[in-house]
Coordinates of C-alpha atoms and ligand atoms in Angstrom, one line a residue:
Chain A
M1 CA 88.6 144.6 91.2
Q2 CA 86.9 142.3 93.7
Q3 CA 90.3 141.5 95.1
G4 CA 90.8 145.2 95.6
A5 CA 87.6 145.7 97.4
F6 CA 88.3 142.8 99.7
K7 CA 91.8 144.2 100.5
S8 CA 90.3 147.5 101.1
M9 CA 87.9 146.1 103.7
G10 CA 90.7 144.1 105.3
V11 CA 92.7 147.2 105.8
A12 CA 89.8 149.3 107.1
L13 CA 88.8 146.5 109.5
G14 CA 92.3 146.0 110.7
L15 CA 92.6 149.7 111.5
V16 CA 89.3 149.9 113.3
M17 CA 90.1 146.9 115.5
L18 CA 93.6 148.3 116.2
A19 CA 92.3 151.7 116.9
Q20 CA 89.9 150.2 119.4
S21 CA 92.5 148.1 121.2
L22 CA 94.9 151.0 121.4
H23 CA 92.2 153.2 122.5
A24 CA 91.3 150.9 125.4
S25 CA 94.9 150.5 126.7
D26 CA 96.6 153.7 125.7
A27 CA 96.1 157.4 126.4
S28 CA 96.7 158.4 122.7
D29 CA 93.5 158.9 120.7
V30 CA 93.9 157.1 117.4
S31 CA 90.2 156.2 116.9
D32 CA 89.9 159.1 114.4
W33 CA 93.2 158.3 112.7
S34 CA 93.2 158.8 109.0
V35 CA 95.4 160.0 106.1
A36 CA 95.0 163.7 105.2
E37 CA 93.3 164.5 101.9
D38 CA 96.3 166.3 100.5
I39 CA 98.5 163.3 101.1
L40 CA 96.0 161.0 99.4
A41 CA 95.9 163.4 96.5
I42 CA 99.7 163.2 95.7
E43 CA 100.3 161.9 92.2
G44 CA 103.0 159.2 92.4
D45 CA 106.0 158.9 90.0
R46 CA 105.5 155.4 88.7
E47 CA 109.0 154.8 87.5
Y48 CA 110.4 155.9 90.9
G49 CA 107.8 153.6 92.5
A50 CA 109.1 150.7 90.4
Y51 CA 112.6 151.3 91.7
L52 CA 111.4 151.6 95.3
S53 CA 109.3 148.4 94.9
S54 CA 112.5 146.4 94.7
E55 CA 113.0 146.9 98.5
C56 CA 109.6 145.4 99.1
T57 CA 110.0 142.3 96.9
T58 CA 112.6 140.7 99.2
C59 CA 109.6 139.9 101.4
H60 CA 106.4 140.5 99.5
Q61 CA 105.5 138.8 96.3
T62 CA 103.2 140.8 94.0
E63 CA 100.5 138.3 93.5
T64 CA 101.1 135.3 95.8
S65 CA 100.4 135.7 99.5
T66 CA 102.7 133.7 101.7
E67 CA 103.0 134.2 105.4
I68 CA 103.6 137.8 104.2
P69 CA 100.7 139.3 102.3
A70 CA 100.8 140.1 98.5
I71 CA 100.6 143.8 97.9
A72 CA 99.9 144.3 94.2
Y73 CA 96.6 145.5 92.6
W74 CA 95.4 147.5 95.5
P75 CA 93.4 150.7 95.1
R76 CA 95.9 153.5 95.6
E77 CA 94.1 155.0 98.6
D78 CA 94.2 151.7 100.5
F79 CA 97.8 151.3 99.8
V80 CA 98.7 154.8 100.8
T81 CA 96.6 154.5 104.0
A82 CA 98.2 151.1 105.0
L83 CA 101.8 152.5 104.6
H84 CA 101.0 155.7 106.5
A85 CA 99.5 153.6 109.3
Y86 CA 102.8 151.9 109.6
K87 CA 104.8 155.1 109.2
D88 CA 102.8 156.7 112.0
K89 CA 103.1 153.6 114.1
V90 CA 99.3 153.2 114.3
R91 CA 99.7 149.7 112.8
P92 CA 102.2 147.5 114.7
N93 CA 105.0 145.4 113.1
P94 CA 108.6 146.6 113.6
V95 CA 109.7 145.6 110.1
M96 CA 107.0 147.6 108.3
Q97 CA 107.3 150.5 110.8
M98 CA 110.9 150.8 109.9
I99 CA 110.4 150.4 106.2
A100 CA 107.6 152.9 106.0
G101 CA 109.2 155.2 108.6
R102 CA 111.7 156.5 106.1
L103 CA 109.4 156.7 103.1
S104 CA 108.3 160.2 102.3
A105 CA 104.6 160.9 101.3
E106 CA 105.8 161.3 97.7
E107 CA 107.6 157.9 97.9
I108 CA 104.5 156.2 99.3
A109 CA 102.5 157.8 96.5
A110 CA 105.1 156.5 94.0
L111 CA 104.9 153.0 95.4
A112 CA 101.1 153.1 95.3
A113 CA 101.1 154.2 91.7
Y114 CA 103.5 151.3 90.8
F115 CA 101.8 148.5 92.8
E116 CA 98.3 149.5 91.6
N117 CA 99.3 147.7 88.4
P118 CA 102.8 146.5 88.2
E119 CA 103.6 145.7 84.5
Chain B
M1 CA 128.0 164.3 92.2
K2 CA 128.7 161.2 90.2
L3 CA 131.1 163.2 88.0
N4 CA 133.1 164.4 91.0
R5 CA 133.4 161.0 92.4
R6 CA 134.5 159.6 89.0
N7 CA 137.0 162.4 88.5
F8 CA 138.4 161.7 91.9
L9 CA 138.7 158.0 91.3
G10 CA 139.1 158.0 87.6
T11 CA 142.5 157.3 86.1
S12 CA 141.8 155.0 83.1
A13 CA 140.8 156.1 79.6
A14 CA 137.6 154.0 79.9
V15 CA 136.4 156.4 82.5
A16 CA 137.2 159.4 80.4
T17 CA 135.2 157.9 77.6
S18 CA 132.2 157.1 79.7
L19 CA 132.2 160.7 81.0
S20 CA 132.0 162.2 77.5
A21 CA 129.5 159.7 76.3
P22 CA 127.7 158.3 79.3
M23 CA 124.7 157.0 77.4
V24 CA 126.1 154.0 75.7
M25 CA 129.1 152.0 76.8
A26 CA 129.0 149.3 74.2
G27 CA 131.9 150.5 72.1
G28 CA 131.0 149.2 68.6
H29 CA 129.9 145.7 69.6
G30 CA 126.1 146.0 69.7
K31 CA 124.4 145.6 73.0
P32 CA 126.3 146.6 76.2
R33 CA 127.5 143.5 78.1
L34 CA 127.1 142.9 81.8
V35 CA 128.9 139.9 83.3
V36 CA 128.0 138.7 86.8
V37 CA 130.3 136.2 88.6
G38 CA 128.5 134.2 91.3
G39 CA 124.9 133.2 91.2
G40 CA 124.1 133.6 94.9
A41 CA 122.1 136.2 96.9
G42 CA 123.9 139.1 95.3
G43 CA 124.7 137.8 91.8
A44 CA 121.5 136.1 90.9
T45 CA 119.5 139.2 92.1
A46 CA 121.7 141.6 90.1
A47 CA 121.6 139.5 87.0
R48 CA 117.8 139.2 87.2
Y49 CA 117.1 142.9 87.8
A50 CA 119.5 144.1 85.1
A51 CA 117.9 141.7 82.6
K52 CA 114.3 142.3 83.7
D53 CA 114.5 146.1 83.9
S54 CA 116.5 146.6 80.7
K55 CA 114.0 144.5 78.8
G56 CA 116.7 142.9 76.7
A57 CA 118.8 146.1 76.1
I58 CA 121.7 144.6 78.1
D59 CA 123.4 141.3 77.3
V60 CA 123.6 139.6 80.7
T61 CA 125.9 136.6 81.4
L62 CA 125.9 134.9 84.8
I63 CA 128.9 132.7 85.6
E64 CA 128.3 130.2 88.4
P65 CA 129.8 126.7 88.7
T66 CA 126.9 124.9 90.4
R67 CA 123.6 124.0 88.7
Q68 CA 121.7 124.1 91.9
Y69 CA 122.2 126.8 94.5
Y70 CA 121.6 125.6 98.0
T71 CA 120.9 128.6 100.3
C72 CA 122.9 128.9 103.5
F73 CA 119.9 130.8 104.9
F74 CA 117.5 128.3 106.5
S75 CA 120.3 125.6 106.4
N76 CA 120.2 125.8 110.2
L77 CA 116.5 125.0 110.0
Y78 CA 117.5 121.9 108.0
L79 CA 119.9 120.9 110.9
G80 CA 117.0 121.4 113.3
G81 CA 114.7 119.3 111.2
F82 CA 112.4 122.1 110.2
R83 CA 113.3 122.0 106.5
D84 CA 114.5 119.4 104.1
M85 CA 117.5 119.9 101.9
D86 CA 115.4 119.9 98.7
S87 CA 113.5 122.9 99.8
L88 CA 116.8 124.9 100.0
G89 CA 117.8 124.1 96.4
H90 CA 117.2 126.5 93.5
S91 CA 118.0 126.2 89.9
Y92 CA 118.9 128.8 87.3
G93 CA 116.4 127.6 84.7
T94 CA 114.0 130.5 85.0
L95 CA 116.8 133.1 84.8
A96 CA 117.8 131.6 81.5
S97 CA 114.4 130.9 80.0
D98 CA 112.3 133.8 81.2
Y99 CA 114.9 136.5 81.6
G100 CA 117.2 135.7 78.7
I101 CA 120.2 135.5 80.9
N102 CA 123.1 133.6 79.5
V103 CA 123.9 131.2 82.4
V104 CA 127.4 129.7 82.1
H105 CA 128.1 126.9 84.5
D106 CA 131.9 127.3 85.1
W107 CA 134.4 128.9 87.5
A108 CA 135.8 132.4 86.7
T109 CA 139.5 132.0 87.2
G110 CA 140.7 135.5 86.5
V111 CA 139.8 139.0 85.4
D112 CA 141.8 141.0 82.8
R113 CA 140.9 144.6 83.7
D114 CA 142.6 146.1 80.7
A115 CA 141.1 143.8 78.1
K116 CA 137.9 143.7 80.2
T117 CA 137.5 140.0 80.0
V118 CA 136.7 137.2 82.6
A119 CA 138.7 134.0 82.1
L120 CA 136.9 130.7 82.6
A121 CA 138.2 127.4 84.0
G122 CA 136.8 125.6 81.0
G123 CA 138.9 127.8 78.7
G124 CA 138.0 131.0 76.8
A125 CA 137.2 134.5 78.1
V126 CA 134.0 136.5 78.4
P127 CA 134.1 140.2 77.5
Y128 CA 132.3 142.8 79.6
D129 CA 131.5 146.4 79.7
K130 CA 130.5 146.2 83.4
L131 CA 131.5 143.3 85.7
I132 CA 129.7 142.4 89.0
L133 CA 131.5 140.1 91.4
S134 CA 129.4 138.4 94.1
P135 CA 131.5 135.4 95.0
G136 CA 130.7 135.1 98.7
I137 CA 133.4 134.0 101.1
D138 CA 136.4 131.9 101.3
F139 CA 138.3 130.8 104.5
I140 CA 141.5 132.2 105.8
D141 CA 144.2 129.5 105.9
G142 CA 145.6 128.9 109.4
S143 CA 143.0 130.9 111.3
V144 CA 142.1 127.8 113.4
A145 CA 145.4 126.0 114.2
G146 CA 145.2 122.4 113.0
W147 CA 142.4 123.0 110.5
D148 CA 142.6 123.5 106.8
L149 CA 140.3 122.7 103.9
S150 CA 141.6 119.1 103.7
A151 CA 140.0 118.6 107.1
Q152 CA 136.6 119.7 106.0
N153 CA 135.3 116.2 105.6
V154 CA 136.2 115.3 109.2
M155 CA 135.4 118.7 110.8
P156 CA 133.0 120.4 108.5
H157 CA 132.5 124.2 108.4
A158 CA 129.0 123.9 106.9
Y159 CA 129.3 127.6 106.1
K160 CA 128.8 127.2 102.4
G161 CA 125.4 125.6 101.4
G162 CA 124.7 122.0 100.4
S163 CA 126.9 119.0 101.0
Q164 CA 128.8 120.4 104.0
T165 CA 125.6 121.0 105.8
E166 CA 124.4 117.5 105.0
L167 CA 127.7 116.1 106.4
L168 CA 127.4 118.0 109.6
K169 CA 123.8 116.8 110.1
A170 CA 124.8 113.1 109.4
Q171 CA 127.6 113.4 111.9
L172 CA 125.2 114.8 114.5
M173 CA 122.7 112.1 113.9
A174 CA 125.4 109.4 114.3
M175 CA 126.7 111.0 117.5
P176 CA 126.9 108.5 120.5
E177 CA 124.5 108.9 123.4
G178 CA 125.7 111.7 125.7
G179 CA 128.3 112.7 123.1
V180 CA 130.0 116.1 122.8
F181 CA 129.6 118.6 120.0
V182 CA 132.0 121.4 119.7
M183 CA 131.6 124.5 117.5
V184 CA 134.6 126.8 116.9
A185 CA 132.9 130.1 116.2
P186 CA 134.5 132.7 113.8
P187 CA 136.0 136.1 114.6
N188 CA 134.4 139.3 113.1
P189 CA 133.6 140.1 110.4
Y190 CA 132.0 137.0 109.0
R191 CA 128.9 136.0 107.0
C192 CA 125.6 136.0 109.0
P193 CA 126.4 137.3 112.4
P194 CA 123.6 135.4 114.2
G195 CA 124.3 132.3 112.0
P196 CA 126.5 130.3 114.5
Y197 CA 124.1 130.9 117.4
E198 CA 121.0 130.0 115.4
R199 CA 122.9 126.9 114.5
V200 CA 123.7 126.1 118.1
S201 CA 120.0 126.5 118.9
M202 CA 118.9 124.2 116.0
I203 CA 121.4 121.6 116.9
A204 CA 120.3 121.7 120.6
H205 CA 116.7 121.3 119.4
M206 CA 117.6 118.3 117.4
L207 CA 119.7 116.7 120.1
K208 CA 117.1 117.4 122.7
E209 CA 114.8 115.0 120.7
T210 CA 117.3 112.4 119.7
N211 CA 120.1 112.6 122.2
P212 CA 119.1 114.6 125.3
T213 CA 122.2 113.9 127.4
A214 CA 124.5 115.3 124.6
K215 CA 126.6 118.4 125.3
I216 CA 127.3 121.4 123.2
I217 CA 130.4 123.5 123.6
V218 CA 131.0 126.8 121.7
A219 CA 134.5 128.1 121.7
D220 CA 134.2 131.8 120.7
P221 CA 136.9 134.4 120.1
K222 CA 134.4 137.2 120.4
P223 CA 133.4 138.7 123.8
K224 CA 130.0 139.6 122.5
F225 CA 127.8 138.2 119.7
S226 CA 124.7 139.1 117.7
K227 CA 121.3 138.9 119.5
Q228 CA 123.3 137.5 122.5
G229 CA 120.6 138.4 125.1
L230 CA 117.9 136.8 123.0
F231 CA 119.9 133.6 122.4
E232 CA 120.9 133.3 126.0
E233 CA 117.4 133.7 127.1
G234 CA 116.2 131.1 124.6
W235 CA 119.0 128.6 125.6
A236 CA 118.1 128.9 129.3
N237 CA 114.3 128.5 128.5
H238 CA 114.6 125.6 126.1
Y239 CA 117.9 123.9 126.5
D240 CA 118.9 124.4 130.1
G241 CA 122.3 123.0 131.0
M242 CA 123.0 121.7 127.5
I243 CA 125.0 124.6 126.0
E244 CA 128.3 125.9 127.3
H245 CA 129.5 129.1 125.6
L246 CA 133.2 129.8 126.2
G247 CA 134.2 133.4 125.3
P248 CA 137.7 134.8 125.2
D249 CA 137.8 134.8 129.1
F250 CA 137.6 131.0 129.0
G251 CA 140.1 130.4 126.1
G252 CA 137.6 130.8 123.3
D253 CA 140.2 133.0 121.5
D254 CA 142.9 130.4 121.9
V255 CA 141.8 127.3 120.0
S256 CA 143.4 124.5 118.1
V257 CA 141.9 121.3 116.7
N258 CA 143.3 117.9 115.9
P259 CA 141.1 116.2 113.2
A260 CA 143.1 112.9 113.5
D261 CA 142.0 112.3 117.1
M262 CA 138.9 114.5 117.2
T263 CA 140.2 116.8 120.0
V264 CA 139.8 120.5 120.5
N265 CA 142.2 122.4 122.7
I266 CA 140.4 125.4 124.2
G267 CA 142.8 127.7 126.1
G268 CA 144.9 124.7 127.1
E269 CA 142.1 122.4 128.1
V270 CA 141.8 119.4 125.7
V271 CA 138.2 118.3 124.9
Q272 CA 137.5 114.9 123.4
A273 CA 134.7 115.6 120.9
D274 CA 132.4 113.5 118.8
V275 CA 131.5 116.1 116.2
V276 CA 133.4 119.3 115.6
N277 CA 132.1 122.2 113.5
V278 CA 135.0 124.6 112.6
I279 CA 133.9 127.9 111.3
P280 CA 137.2 129.6 110.3
A281 CA 137.9 133.3 109.8
M282 CA 136.6 134.5 106.4
K283 CA 137.7 136.7 103.5
A284 CA 136.2 137.7 100.1
G285 CA 135.8 134.8 97.6
R286 CA 139.1 134.3 95.9
I287 CA 138.1 135.8 92.5
A288 CA 137.9 139.2 94.1
E289 CA 141.5 139.0 95.1
L290 CA 142.5 137.6 91.6
A291 CA 140.7 140.6 90.0
G292 CA 142.8 142.9 92.2
V293 CA 139.9 144.6 93.9
T294 CA 140.6 143.5 97.5
D295 CA 142.4 145.5 100.2
G296 CA 143.3 143.1 102.9
N297 CA 140.5 140.4 103.2
W298 CA 137.6 142.3 101.6
A299 CA 136.8 144.4 98.5
P300 CA 136.2 148.1 99.4
V301 CA 133.2 149.6 97.5
N302 CA 131.6 153.0 97.0
A303 CA 128.2 152.9 98.8
V304 CA 126.3 154.8 96.1
D305 CA 126.5 152.0 93.5
M306 CA 128.7 149.2 95.0
S307 CA 131.5 150.0 92.5
S308 CA 134.9 148.9 93.5
K309 CA 137.3 151.6 94.9
A310 CA 139.9 150.0 92.6
D311 CA 138.0 149.9 89.3
P312 CA 134.8 151.9 88.4
D313 CA 133.7 149.2 85.9
I314 CA 133.8 146.4 88.5
H315 CA 131.1 146.2 91.2
V316 CA 131.4 143.9 94.3
L317 CA 128.3 142.8 96.1
G318 CA 127.4 140.9 99.3
D319 CA 129.8 139.1 101.6
A320 CA 132.9 139.8 99.6
S321 CA 132.5 143.6 99.8
S322 CA 133.6 145.9 102.5
Q323 CA 130.9 148.6 102.5
G324 CA 130.3 149.9 106.0
D325 CA 127.5 149.1 108.4
M326 CA 125.5 146.3 106.7
P327 CA 126.0 142.8 108.1
K328 CA 127.1 140.2 105.7
S329 CA 123.7 138.5 105.0
G330 CA 121.7 137.2 102.1
F331 CA 119.2 140.0 102.7
S332 CA 122.0 142.6 102.5
A333 CA 123.5 141.1 99.3
N334 CA 120.0 141.1 97.7
S335 CA 119.5 144.7 98.7
Q336 CA 122.9 145.9 97.4
A337 CA 122.3 144.0 94.2
K338 CA 119.2 146.1 93.4
V339 CA 121.0 149.4 94.0
C340 CA 123.9 148.1 91.9
A341 CA 121.7 146.9 89.0
N342 CA 119.9 150.2 88.8
A343 CA 123.3 152.1 88.6
V344 CA 124.8 149.7 86.1
R345 CA 121.7 149.8 83.9
G346 CA 121.9 153.6 84.0
A347 CA 125.6 153.5 83.0
L348 CA 125.0 151.0 80.2
T349 CA 121.7 152.2 78.7
G350 CA 121.2 155.8 80.0
S351 CA 118.2 154.9 82.1
Q352 CA 117.4 157.0 85.2
V353 CA 119.5 156.2 88.3
F354 CA 117.7 156.6 91.6
P355 CA 119.4 157.2 95.0
A356 CA 120.7 154.2 96.8
R357 CA 118.7 152.8 99.7
F358 CA 119.4 149.6 101.5
S359 CA 117.7 147.4 104.2
N360 CA 118.3 144.2 106.0
T361 CA 116.4 141.9 108.4
C362 CA 117.8 138.7 109.9
W363 CA 115.5 136.3 111.5
S364 CA 116.7 133.4 113.8
L365 CA 114.9 130.4 115.0
I366 CA 115.7 129.4 118.6
D367 CA 113.2 126.6 119.1
T368 CA 109.8 125.6 117.6
D369 CA 107.8 128.8 116.9
D370 CA 110.3 130.9 118.9
G371 CA 111.6 133.3 116.2
V372 CA 113.5 136.5 116.8
K373 CA 114.7 139.2 114.4
V374 CA 116.9 142.2 114.0
G375 CA 116.7 144.7 111.1
A376 CA 117.9 148.1 109.9
T377 CA 117.7 150.6 107.0
Y378 CA 120.8 152.1 105.5
E379 CA 121.8 154.9 103.1
A380 CA 124.8 155.8 101.0
T381 CA 127.2 158.4 102.4
D382 CA 130.5 159.5 100.7
E383 CA 132.3 157.3 103.2
K384 CA 130.2 154.1 103.5
I385 CA 126.8 152.4 103.7
A386 CA 125.6 154.0 106.9
K387 CA 122.8 152.8 109.2
V388 CA 119.7 155.0 109.5
D389 CA 117.3 153.2 111.8
G390 CA 116.8 149.7 113.2
F391 CA 114.9 147.4 115.6
I392 CA 115.5 144.1 117.4
S393 CA 113.2 141.6 119.1
K394 CA 113.0 142.0 122.9
T395 CA 113.6 139.4 125.6
G396 CA 110.4 138.3 127.3
E397 CA 108.2 138.7 124.3
S398 CA 104.9 136.6 124.2
A399 CA 104.8 133.2 122.5
D400 CA 102.3 134.6 120.0
L401 CA 104.7 137.3 118.9
R402 CA 107.6 134.9 118.6
K403 CA 105.5 132.6 116.5
A404 CA 104.4 135.4 114.2
T405 CA 108.1 136.4 113.9
Y406 CA 109.0 132.9 112.8
E407 CA 106.1 132.8 110.3
E408 CA 107.3 136.1 108.8
S409 CA 110.7 134.4 108.1
L410 CA 108.9 131.7 106.1
G411 CA 107.4 134.4 103.9
W412 CA 110.7 136.2 103.6
Y413 CA 112.4 133.0 102.4
A414 CA 109.8 132.5 99.7
G415 CA 110.1 136.2 98.8
I416 CA 113.9 136.5 98.5
T417 CA 114.3 133.2 96.6
S418 CA 111.7 134.3 94.1
D419 CA 113.4 137.7 93.9
M420 CA 116.7 136.0 93.2
F421 CA 115.7 133.2 90.8
G422 CA 112.4 134.5 89.3
Ligands
FAD1 C1 124.4 129.0 108.5 C2 124.1 130.2 107.8 C3 122.8 130.8 108.0 C4 122.5 132.0 107.3 N1 121.3 132.6 107.5 C5 121.0 133.7 106.9 C6 119.7 134.3 107.1 O1 118.8 133.8 107.8 N2 119.4 135.5 106.4 C7 120.3 136.0 105.6 O2 120.0 137.1 105.0 N3 121.5 135.5 105.4 C8 121.9 134.4 106.0 N4 123.1 133.8 105.8 C9 124.1 134.5 105.0 C10 124.0 134.4 103.5 O3 124.0 133.0 103.1 C11 125.1 135.1 102.8 O4 125.3 136.4 103.4 C12 124.7 135.3 101.3 O5 124.6 134.1 100.6 C13 125.8 136.2 100.6 O6 125.5 136.3 99.2 P1 126.7 136.5 98.2 O7 126.1 136.7 96.9 O8 127.7 137.4 98.7 O9 127.4 135.0 98.2 P2 126.8 133.6 98.0 O10 125.3 133.6 98.1 O11 127.6 132.6 98.7 O12 127.0 133.3 96.4 C14 128.3 133.2 95.9 C15 128.3 132.4 94.6 O13 129.4 132.6 93.9 C16 129.9 131.4 93.3 N5 131.3 131.6 93.1 C17 132.3 131.8 94.0 N6 133.5 131.9 93.3 C18 133.2 131.9 92.0 C19 134.0 131.9 90.8 N7 135.3 132.1 90.9 N8 133.4 131.8 89.6 C20 132.1 131.7 89.5 N9 131.3 131.6 90.6 C21 131.8 131.7 91.8 C22 129.5 130.4 94.4 O14 129.4 129.1 93.8 C23 128.2 130.9 94.9 O15 127.1 130.3 94.3 C24 123.5 132.6 106.4 C25 124.7 132.0 106.2 C26 125.0 130.8 106.8 C27 126.3 130.2 106.6

């Protein structure tokens, strides 16, 4: 739980800082970037999420952070928000932009449902 | 869709049976049996996922001769002095103890496709309902004139993990001051497209510290190579004047070696070398040929589940397969293994099979904290594994970004090895 709250703050902070830096240097207005309510409300298919998660575990471990952060036990909303931020290229990192770029909103919801509590 | 494909391919009675009763393939012998040959990036991953996700419903046997798998990935970093050999070794202990996989340390010497058994060098045969082959690569005899496997202790290939890489490093360390290192680079297609060039970078890094007047010559049959712009930029920045790359215009496609006197003939010009790394042309690991699933040098597969085009109950993963657009890499083999394990589990236990999706990223280290990467996502089409989207590092990136890219690769190494071995 605490871990979740911490993660949640990390994501929010990261986004705010990013939004500001982009805002300063770029014409596009991302300061009010957020994920739409209807996207956050999608119920994910956990079993599909488990299958999709196998693409992630080449780099991410579920519980141990290495140079690449661990991504399990996050509150769903934070997880969904982080992935849409990569998908919409609001958060940088070519690997994650590419990975998230081809995930549909349903697939992101499925992953969030799985990673919220894998096994 | 699957039915159509099977009808199209299907000739054997086994296929007809699996069509009418797709749920269980274990014909009267208890649990369905999956046999995996080769415990590398493809095979270890496939065995682990099939065992883990079926929760004991599949009897999984992994056949692999070595007790310790030394990754080729990061072996160049070992040459550069960034990793020690121990950190590249991984055992099969957890796959056996935590996943219930029956790990058999032996060579597979043949496949009887009618009896559905795999013969072992130590004698006996292991029966299967589904067979996964992920044997990696072997070298094509005669592809570099003057070199064959009997010369590998003089002119190492260092293109399979472990002792060959240690030998190359020992030779480089013992090279006389101002000595000459020659790499004979391989023709396409081969395992790890940026591998030879990352190796050149890492050897240059090492020599710059220990033997700065040494020379590096690369004889290359290819006019272009992976991440070329990035490597050339890095070589000019870090190792100016040390590396000479000779493409086909300069005889790189016309090379012979003489291990007895340590010479390399490049387009008619004879170079006296101190250390020679011959990376020959490659083909699928020999067991794929013995199983009769190769066509030419590689084993063609259906993108949707990595099943062999020659036999629906044999799947071929990783370097040995010919699948379309994915490079032959550990990342690719690991990615293919998960698609395959999902499909095989579906066929053996009736579990849900989800659509194939693949991805790959290859990092290369050019010098301390100067990492670059290339990556892509892929999907299955009727014809092949087809590229969807991709990215590549750019020349002129900031030192901070290059360092972050290198650090990412450390996380990936930890991730993929735990994904393979548990
Ligand atoms: C220098 C170098 C650097 C590389 N760097 C990277 C990198 O940074 N990133 C990356 O993704 N990839 C990298 N690669 C590529 C990567 O190592 C291979 O693509 C990957 O290992 C392929 O996996 P595989 O399962 O096909 O074969 P392997 O991993 O080679 O596994 C094959 C296994 O099968 C066993 N085997 C063979 N024949 C038999 C038999 N008859 N019976 C039983 N067992 C058998 C072998 O012992 C071996 O353990 C690199 C390769 C090299 C050489």
